Coordinates of C-alpha atoms and ligand atoms in Angstrom, one line a residue:
X925 CA 0.0 0.1 0.0
X926 CA 1.0 3.4 -0.8
X927 CA 0.6 5.9 1.9
X928 CA -0.9 9.7 2.0
X929 CA -0.2 12.2 4.5
X930 CA -2.9 15.1 5.0
X931 CA -2.5 18.1 7.3
X932 CA -4.2 21.3 8.1
X933 CA -2.4 24.3 9.0
X934 CA -2.5 27.8 9.8
X935 CA -6.0 29.4 11.0
X936 CA -8.8 27.3 10.5
X937 CA -11.6 28.1 8.2
X938 CA -15.2 26.6 6.9
X939 CA -14.6 24.1 4.2
X940 CA -11.4 22.1 5.3
X941 CA -13.3 19.0 6.6
X942 CA -15.1 18.9 3.2
X943 CA -11.6 19.2 1.7
X944 CA -10.6 15.8 4.1
X945 CA -13.6 14.2 3.3
X946 CA -12.8 14.7 -1.0
X947 CA -9.5 13.2 -0.6
X948 CA -10.4 10.4 1.8
X949 CA -13.2 9.5 -0.7
X950 CA -11.6 9.5 -4.1
X951 CA -8.4 7.9 -2.3
X952 CA -11.0 4.7 -1.4
X953 CA -11.8 4.4 -5.0
X954 CA -8.0 3.3 -5.7
X955 CA -6.8 0.0 -4.1
X956 CA -3.2 0.8 -3.3
X957 CA -3.5 3.9 -1.4
X958 CA -3.8 4.7 2.3
X959 CA -4.8 8.0 3.9
X960 CA -3.3 9.3 7.0
X961 CA -3.8 12.6 8.9
X962 CA -1.5 14.6 11.1
X963 CA -2.8 16.3 14.1
X964 CA -2.2 20.3 14.5
X965 CA -0.7 20.3 10.7
X966 CA 2.7 19.2 10.9
X967 CA 3.3 19.0 14.3
X968 CA 1.3 15.2 14.8
X969 CA 4.4 13.9 12.7
X970 CA 7.2 15.8 14.2
X971 CA 6.5 15.0 17.9
X972 CA 7.9 11.7 19.3
X973 CA 5.2 9.7 19.6
X974 CA 3.7 10.9 16.3
X975 CA 0.1 12.0 16.6
X976 CA -1.4 10.5 13.4
X977 CA -4.8 8.7 12.6
X978 CA -5.8 6.6 9.8
X979 CA -8.4 8.2 7.6
X980 CA -11.0 6.0 6.1
X981 CA -14.7 6.8 4.6
X982 CA -16.2 5.8 8.3
X983 CA -13.7 8.4 9.5
X984 CA -14.9 11.3 7.3
X985 CA -18.7 10.6 6.8
X986 CA -20.9 13.6 7.0
X987 CA -17.8 15.8 8.2
X988 CA -18.2 18.0 5.1
X989 CA -21.0 20.0 6.9
X990 CA -18.9 21.0 9.9
X991 CA -16.9 23.7 10.8
X992 CA -13.1 23.7 11.9
X993 CA -11.1 20.7 11.1
X994 CA -11.4 17.4 12.4
X995 CA -7.4 17.1 12.6
X996 CA -7.2 20.2 14.2
X997 CA -4.6 23.2 13.5
X998 CA -2.0 25.4 14.5
X999 CA 0.0 28.2 13.2
X1000 CA 3.1 27.4 15.7
X1001 CA 6.0 24.9 15.1
X1002 CA 6.6 26.1 11.9
X1003 CA 9.3 23.6 10.4
X1004 CA 10.8 26.3 8.3
X1005 CA 11.7 28.3 11.3
X1006 CA 11.5 26.0 14.1
X1007 CA 11.6 27.5 17.6
X1008 CA 14.4 25.6 19.2
X1009 CA 15.6 26.3 22.9
X1010 CA 19.3 26.3 23.2
X1011 CA 21.4 25.1 26.5
X1012 CA 21.8 28.7 27.7
X1013 CA 18.1 29.0 28.0
X1014 CA 17.6 31.4 24.6
X1015 CA 15.5 30.2 21.6
X1016 CA 16.8 30.1 18.2
X1017 CA 14.8 29.2 15.0
X1018 CA 16.1 26.6 12.9
X1019 CA 15.3 25.0 9.5
X1020 CA 13.3 21.2 9.8
X1021 CA 12.3 21.1 6.5
X1022 CA 15.0 18.3 5.9
X1023 CA 14.5 16.3 8.6
X1024 CA 11.0 16.4 8.3
X1025 CA 11.5 15.2 4.6
X1026 CA 13.6 12.3 6.4
X1027 CA 11.0 11.8 8.8
X1028 CA 8.2 11.5 6.3
X1029 CA 9.7 9.0 4.3
X1030 CA 11.1 6.8 7.6
X1031 CA 7.6 6.8 8.4
X1032 CA 6.6 5.4 4.9
X1033 CA 4.6 8.1 3.2
X1034 CA 4.9 8.5 -0.3
X1035 CA 2.9 11.8 -0.6
X1036 CA 1.6 15.1 1.5
X1037 CA -1.2 17.0 0.5
X1038 CA -1.0 20.2 2.5
X1039 CA -4.2 22.4 3.1
X1040 CA -3.5 26.0 4.2
X1041 CA -2.7 29.4 3.3
X1042 CA 0.0 31.1 2.3
X1043 CA 2.4 30.5 5.0
X1044 CA 1.4 26.4 4.7
X1045 CA 1.8 26.6 1.1
X1046 CA 5.7 28.1 1.6
X1047 CA 6.3 24.8 3.7
X1048 CA 4.4 22.7 0.9
X1049 CA 6.9 24.3 -1.4
X1050 CA 10.3 24.1 0.8
X1051 CA 9.2 20.5 1.4
X1052 CA 8.9 19.5 -2.3
X1053 CA 12.3 21.3 -3.0
X1054 CA 13.6 19.0 -0.4
X1055 CA 12.3 15.9 -2.3
X1056 CA 9.2 15.0 -0.7
X1057 CA 6.0 14.6 -3.3
X1058 CA 3.5 17.2 -2.3
X1059 CA 0.4 18.8 -3.5
X1060 CA -1.2 21.9 -1.8
X1061 CA -4.5 22.9 -1.2
X1062 CA -5.2 26.7 -0.6
X1063 CA -7.5 28.0 2.3
X1064 CA -8.1 31.2 4.2
X1065 CA -11.2 33.3 4.7
X1066 CA -8.9 36.6 3.4
X1067 CA -9.2 35.3 0.1
X1068 CA -5.8 37.0 -0.5
X1069 CA -4.2 34.4 -2.8
X1070 CA -4.0 35.8 -6.4
X1071 CA -3.8 32.3 -7.9
X1072 CA -7.2 31.2 -7.5
X1073 CA -10.6 33.2 -7.6
X1074 CA -11.7 32.4 -4.6
X1075 CA -10.6 30.2 -1.6
X1076 CA -12.9 27.8 0.4
X1077 CA -14.6 29.3 4.0
X1078 CA -14.3 33.3 2.2
X1079 CA -17.7 33.0 0.9
X1080 CA -19.0 31.6 4.5
X1081 CA -17.0 34.4 6.2
X1082 CA -18.9 37.0 3.8
X1083 CA -22.2 35.3 4.9
X1084 CA -21.6 35.6 8.7
X1085 CA -20.8 39.1 8.4
X1086 CA -23.5 39.9 5.9
X1087 CA -25.8 38.1 8.5
X1088 CA -24.6 40.6 11.4
X1089 CA -24.6 43.6 9.0
X1090 CA -28.3 43.3 8.4
X1091 CA -29.2 42.8 12.5
X1092 CA -26.9 46.1 13.2
X1093 CA -28.8 48.0 10.4
X1094 CA -32.1 47.6 12.0
X1095 CA -30.7 48.3 15.5
X1096 CA -28.8 51.3 14.1
X1097 CA -31.9 52.9 12.5
X1098 CA -33.7 52.3 15.7
X1099 CA -31.3 54.4 17.8
X1100 CA -30.2 56.8 15.0
X1101 CA -26.5 55.5 15.1
X1102 CA -23.5 55.3 13.7
X1103 CA -22.5 51.5 13.8
X1104 CA -19.1 50.3 13.1
X1105 CA -18.5 46.3 12.1
X1106 CA -14.8 45.8 11.9
X1107 CA -14.3 42.4 9.3
X1108 CA -11.2 40.4 9.4
X1109 CA -9.1 39.8 6.0
X1110 CA -5.7 40.7 7.4
X1111 CA -4.2 43.1 4.3
X1112 CA -6.7 42.1 2.0
X1113 CA -10.2 44.1 2.1
X1114 CA -12.6 41.5 0.2
X1115 CA -14.8 40.3 3.4
X1116 CA -15.2 44.2 3.7
X1117 CA -16.1 44.8 0.0
X1118 CA -18.2 41.9 -0.6
X1119 CA -20.4 42.4 2.9
X1120 CA -20.5 46.2 2.2
X1121 CA -22.1 45.7 -1.1
X1122 CA -24.4 42.6 0.2
X1123 CA -25.7 44.4 3.2
X1124 CA -25.8 47.7 1.7
X1125 CA -23.2 49.9 3.6
X1126 CA -23.1 53.6 3.4
X1127 CA -19.1 53.3 3.6
X1128 CA -16.7 50.5 3.7
X1129 CA -12.7 51.2 4.4
X1130 CA -10.3 48.7 3.0
X1131 CA -6.5 48.5 3.3
X1132 CA -6.0 49.4 -0.2
X1133 CA -7.6 52.6 -0.2
X1134 CA -6.4 54.3 3.0
X1135 CA -9.1 56.4 4.1
X1136 CA -9.4 60.6 4.7
X1137 CA -11.2 61.5 7.4
X1138 CA -13.2 64.7 6.1
X1139 CA -14.5 62.8 3.6
X1140 CA -16.0 60.7 6.3
X1141 CA -17.1 63.2 8.2
X1142 CA -18.9 64.9 5.1
X1143 CA -20.8 61.9 4.3
X1144 CA -22.0 61.2 8.0
X1145 CA -23.2 64.7 8.0
X1146 CA -24.9 64.7 4.7
X1147 CA -27.1 61.7 5.5
X1148 CA -28.0 62.9 8.9
X1149 CA -29.1 66.4 7.3
X1150 CA -30.8 64.3 4.7
X1151 CA -33.1 63.2 7.5
X1152 CA -31.6 59.4 6.8
X1153 CA -30.5 59.0 10.6
X1154 CA -28.3 56.7 10.7
X1155 CA -24.9 55.2 9.3
X1156 CA -23.5 51.8 8.9
X1157 CA -19.8 51.2 8.3
X1158 CA -17.9 47.9 7.3
X1159 CA -14.3 48.0 7.8
X1160 CA -11.5 45.7 7.4
X1161 CA -9.1 45.1 10.1
X1162 CA -6.3 46.3 8.0
X1163 CA -7.7 49.4 6.9
X1164 CA -5.6 52.9 8.1
X1165 CA -6.4 56.7 7.5
X1166 CA -4.3 58.3 5.0
X1167 CA -0.9 59.0 6.6
X1168 CA -1.7 56.6 9.7
X1169 CA -1.3 53.2 10.3
X1170 CA -3.0 50.0 11.2
X1171 CA -4.4 49.2 14.2
X1172 CA -2.5 46.0 16.0
X1173 CA -0.8 44.3 18.8
X1174 CA 2.3 42.3 18.8
X1175 CA 2.0 38.8 17.4
X1176 CA 3.3 35.6 17.9
X1177 CA 6.8 34.6 17.1
X1178 CA 6.8 33.7 13.1
X1179 CA 5.3 35.4 9.8
X1180 CA 2.5 37.5 11.3
X1181 CA 4.5 39.7 13.9
X1182 CA 1.5 42.0 14.1
X1183 CA -2.0 40.9 15.4
X1184 CA -4.5 43.4 13.5
X1185 CA -7.9 44.3 15.4
X1186 CA -9.6 46.9 16.9
X1187 CA -9.9 49.6 13.8
X1188 CA -13.1 50.1 14.9
X1189 CA -12.3 51.7 17.9
X1190 CA -9.7 53.8 16.1
X1191 CA -12.2 54.8 13.9
X1192 CA -14.7 55.5 16.4
X1193 CA -12.4 57.6 18.4
X1194 CA -11.4 59.4 15.0
X1195 CA -14.9 60.5 14.4
X1196 CA -15.8 61.9 17.8
X1197 CA -12.3 64.1 18.0
X1198 CA -13.6 65.2 14.1
X1199 CA -17.2 66.5 15.4
X1200 CA -19.5 63.6 14.8
X1201 CA -22.2 64.0 17.9
X1202 CA -24.2 60.9 16.7
X1203 CA -24.0 58.0 18.9
X1204 CA -21.4 55.4 17.6
X1205 CA -21.3 51.8 18.6
X1206 CA -18.5 49.5 17.3
X1207 CA -18.7 45.4 16.9
X1208 CA -15.7 43.5 16.1
X1209 CA -16.7 40.1 14.6
X1210 CA -13.8 38.6 15.0
X1211 CA -13.5 35.0 14.7
X1212 CA -17.1 34.1 14.2
X1213 CA -16.3 34.6 10.5
X1214 CA -13.6 31.5 10.7
X1215 CA -16.6 29.0 12.5
X1216 CA -19.5 27.4 11.7
X1217 CA -21.0 25.3 8.9
X1218 CA -19.4 26.1 5.1
X1219 CA -21.9 27.7 2.8
X1220 CA -22.9 25.3 -0.5
X1221 CA -20.7 27.2 -2.2
X1222 CA -17.5 26.5 -0.2
X1223 CA -18.7 23.1 0.5
X1224 CA -18.4 22.8 -3.3
X1225 CA -14.9 24.3 -4.0
X1226 CA -13.7 22.6 -0.9
X1227 CA -15.1 19.2 -1.8
X1228 CA -14.1 19.7 -5.6
X1229 CA -10.3 20.6 -4.3
X1230 CA -10.1 17.4 -2.3
X1231 CA -10.8 15.1 -5.1
X1232 CA -8.7 17.4 -7.5
X1233 CA -5.5 17.1 -5.1
X1234 CA -5.9 13.1 -4.7
X1235 CA -6.0 13.3 -8.8
X1236 CA -2.9 15.1 -8.9
X1237 CA -1.1 12.8 -6.3
X1238 CA -2.8 9.9 -8.3
X1239 CA -1.3 11.5 -11.8
X1240 CA 2.2 12.2 -10.0
X1241 CA 1.9 15.9 -10.6
X1242 CA 3.5 16.9 -7.4
X1243 CA 4.8 20.4 -6.3
X1244 CA 1.1 21.9 -7.4
X1245 CA -1.7 23.8 -6.1
X1246 CA -5.2 23.3 -6.6
X1247 CA -7.3 26.4 -7.9
X1248 CA -10.5 27.7 -8.9
X1249 CA -9.7 29.5 -12.1
X1250 CA -12.1 31.1 -14.8
X1251 CA -14.6 28.8 -13.2
X1252 CA -12.4 25.7 -13.9
X1253 CA -10.7 23.6 -11.5
X1254 CA -7.1 22.9 -12.3
X1255 CA -3.9 23.4 -10.9
X1256 CA -0.5 25.6 -10.8
X1257 CA 2.8 25.3 -9.3
X1258 CA 3.0 25.9 -5.3
X1259 CA 5.8 28.5 -6.0
X1260 CA 4.1 30.7 -8.5
X1261 CA 1.0 30.6 -6.5
X1262 CA 2.3 31.9 -3.0
X1263 CA 4.6 34.8 -5.3
X1264 CA 1.6 37.1 -5.4
X1265 CA -0.7 38.3 -2.8
X1266 CA -4.3 39.0 -3.9
X1267 CA -5.2 42.7 -3.2
X1268 CA -8.6 44.4 -4.1
X1269 CA -8.1 46.5 -6.9
X1270 CA -9.0 50.1 -6.0
X1271 CA -9.7 50.7 -10.1
X1272 CA -11.5 47.5 -10.4
X1273 CA -15.1 46.3 -11.3
X1274 CA -16.2 45.2 -8.0
X1275 CA -14.9 49.0 -6.2
X1276 CA -16.5 50.9 -9.2
X1277 CA -20.0 49.2 -8.6
X1278 CA -19.8 49.5 -5.0
X1279 CA -19.1 53.3 -5.8
X1280 CA -22.5 52.8 -8.0
X1281 CA -24.3 51.9 -4.9
X1282 CA -23.2 55.0 -3.1
X1283 CA -20.7 53.2 -1.1
X1284 CA -17.8 55.9 0.3
X1285 CA -14.4 54.4 0.3
X1286 CA -13.1 58.0 2.3
X1287 CA -10.9 58.8 -0.4
Ligands
F6P2034 O1 -6.1 34.6 8.0 C1 -7.1 34.5 8.4 C2 -7.4 35.2 9.6 O2 -8.5 35.1 10.3 C3 -7.1 37.1 9.3 O3 -8.3 37.5 8.8 C4 -6.7 37.1 11.0 O4 -6.2 38.3 10.8 C5 -6.4 36.2 11.6 O5 -6.4 35.3 10.5 C6 -6.4 36.0 13.0 O6 -5.4 35.1 13.2 P1 -5.5 34.5 14.6 O7 -6.6 33.4 14.5 O8 -4.1 33.5 14.9 O9 -5.9 35.5 15.5

């Protein structure tokens, strides 16, 4: 029997379980592949004793509707920058990729499917370059990978944000308030933009278009003067005022040295200082956007990604990432896929359409 290892790494997102199920169900149609899962990304393989689980059709039955990942996940223990405590107590980061590839081979694994965002796919590429047959599956609610039209989890996050937005509209209207809702997305404004369009926001603030406070104040005052006594704002966690900077706290050791969050409170204070007298309230949606059952659209993308990833393994086409491009499920080299970030184009069709709907971006 040939052995395949599956891992989910980085932040979780709705649809991970549907990918795992897709891989296992497709593999079960072959007679010579066994599928194993590593708990908490590749940590389950790296630890001694290992934490691995054999995955069969029974294990994955019905999991496509569940949020999270049955394998667990983590953004700690990156094998490319593995923290090792030295004899003097200091911590040094070391590259454990060659060791990891040896370990995979010594445990009898013939291939790996690594499900994760850009950080996890950098690990996939490093393992591939070190001689391990690897396939990548992209995931993130942020939709910030340029090689794929959509990552699974994104549309579910937008749906969750839109449901919350709709609720905030009725309370904003009843109290004549300015409501600021902060959504995730890291340095991309996709969740904010989609939510603003679907919810019907007056103002949408995204990292790709730094905002001018005077423009926002004028828009809010105009709306109150017109007798429309409330305003709903969607702000992406990575948004910032012109000539300003992001609202963040220190992150953990590793790729994301800052943790974004709290920009809705920054904006609230800026508006008060600029003379907005209306009541302002802030809502941070946070991790609700990452949880829960995936909507149908994401279940489809994730399930097809799982099947496609297994088919790439069967075809022996390694070092590739499955993607959705121009309504077709295909693949690209991982190296190509991780080289470009997917920002919202301030001149693009969606931003133009949003402006056509009267949404202000603050520029
Ligand atoms: O990348 C997904 C994401 O949810 C971002 O939108 C957000 O900035 C970050 O992860 C939060 O990370 P954590 O779960 O580590 O707080």
